[in-house]
Amino acid sequence: QVELVESGGGLVQGGGSLRLSCAASGRTFSTSSMAWFRQAPGKERAIVAAISWTGSITNYVDSVKGRFTISRDNAKNTVYLQMNSLKPEDTAVYYCAAGSSRSPYYSSWDYWGQGTQVIVSD
């Protein structure tokens, strides 16, 4: 069992930055892959970035490559999403998820946080 709590969302001007955090509780965090998803109004939830249990593997959706960075600190049971050069189209509710596998390539996403709202203005 893993419980996830996101924080760090807010309102930011286009071109600005935000850092999202996801604090996890539960024994399996350090051996779970983790991911950030987002859901914009009227759209389906979609993966943004994922990271393996050690942090050695990361992957990103094309639209955020070079702007977003996913990282994790297993000592703090926390995963982060650093978002730079934000655009209005990044506006969404961002969710943290814990995977069923150590690798994001083989994971189903079994546990979810409640989400944090990110709004990027023009």
Short mmCIF file of C-alpha atoms in Angstrom, two decimals, residues 27-94:
data_model
loop_
_atom_site.label_atom_id
_atom_site.label_comp_id
_atom_site.label_asym_id
_atom_site.label_seq_id
_atom_site.Cartn_x
_atom_site.Cartn_y
_atom_site.Cartn_z
CA ARG A 27 7.01 0.37 2.50
CA THR A 28 7.21 -0.06 -1.26
CA PHE A 29 7.99 3.50 -2.40
CA SER A 30 11.72 3.00 -2.74
CA THR A 31 11.23 -0.03 -5.01
CA SER A 32 8.43 1.42 -7.12
CA SER A 33 8.63 3.33 -10.35
CA MET A 34 6.82 6.66 -10.12
CA ALA A 35 5.12 8.93 -12.61
CA TRP A 36 3.42 12.25 -13.05
CA PHE A 37 0.20 12.45 -15.05
CA ARG A 38 -1.93 15.44 -15.93
CA GLN A 39 -5.52 16.00 -16.88
CA ALA A 40 -6.60 19.17 -18.63
CA PRO A 41 -10.26 20.25 -18.74
CA GLY A 42 -12.19 18.12 -21.19
CA LYS A 43 -9.25 15.80 -21.81
CA GLU A 44 -8.21 12.38 -20.61
CA ARG A 45 -5.53 11.89 -18.01
CA ALA A 46 -2.15 11.38 -19.70
CA ILE A 47 1.32 10.53 -18.52
CA VAL A 48 3.85 13.36 -18.45
CA ALA A 49 6.98 11.78 -17.01
CA ALA A 50 8.11 8.60 -15.30
CA ILE A 51 11.12 7.44 -13.32
CA SER A 52 12.49 4.08 -12.28
CA TRP A 53 13.01 3.03 -8.68
CA THR A 54 16.65 4.15 -8.60
CA GLY A 55 16.12 7.19 -10.76
CA SER A 56 18.44 5.86 -13.45
CA ILE A 57 15.67 5.70 -16.06
CA THR A 58 13.45 8.65 -16.88
CA ASN A 59 11.13 9.28 -19.76
CA TYR A 60 8.94 12.14 -20.87
CA VAL A 61 6.12 12.89 -23.22
CA ASP A 62 7.46 14.84 -26.20
CA SER A 63 5.60 18.04 -25.32
CA VAL A 64 7.57 18.51 -22.07
CA LYS A 65 11.01 17.24 -23.07
CA GLY A 66 13.67 19.81 -22.27
CA ARG A 67 11.32 21.75 -19.99
CA PHE A 68 10.29 19.30 -17.26
CA THR A 69 12.51 17.14 -15.06
CA ILE A 70 11.34 14.25 -12.90
CA SER A 71 13.48 13.21 -9.95
CA ARG A 72 13.17 11.34 -6.70
CA ASP A 73 14.70 11.21 -3.25
CA ASN A 74 14.14 7.78 -1.78
CA ALA A 75 15.49 8.85 1.59
CA LYS A 76 12.65 11.37 1.76
CA ASN A 77 10.04 9.19 0.05
CA THR A 78 9.42 12.03 -2.38
CA VAL A 79 9.24 12.42 -6.13
CA TYR A 80 9.47 15.81 -7.83
CA LEU A 81 8.52 17.40 -11.09
CA GLN A 82 10.46 20.55 -11.95
CA MET A 83 8.56 22.46 -14.60
CA ASN A 84 10.30 25.27 -16.45
CA SER A 85 9.29 27.45 -19.38
CA LEU A 86 5.66 26.78 -18.62
CA LYS A 87 3.06 27.32 -21.31
CA PRO A 88 -0.70 27.86 -21.07
CA GLU A 89 -1.20 24.40 -22.55
CA ASP A 90 0.48 22.94 -19.44
CA THR A 91 -2.56 23.99 -17.44
CA ALA A 92 -4.02 20.87 -15.83
CA VAL A 93 -4.46 18.94 -12.63
CA TYR A 94 -1.23 17.05 -12.02
#
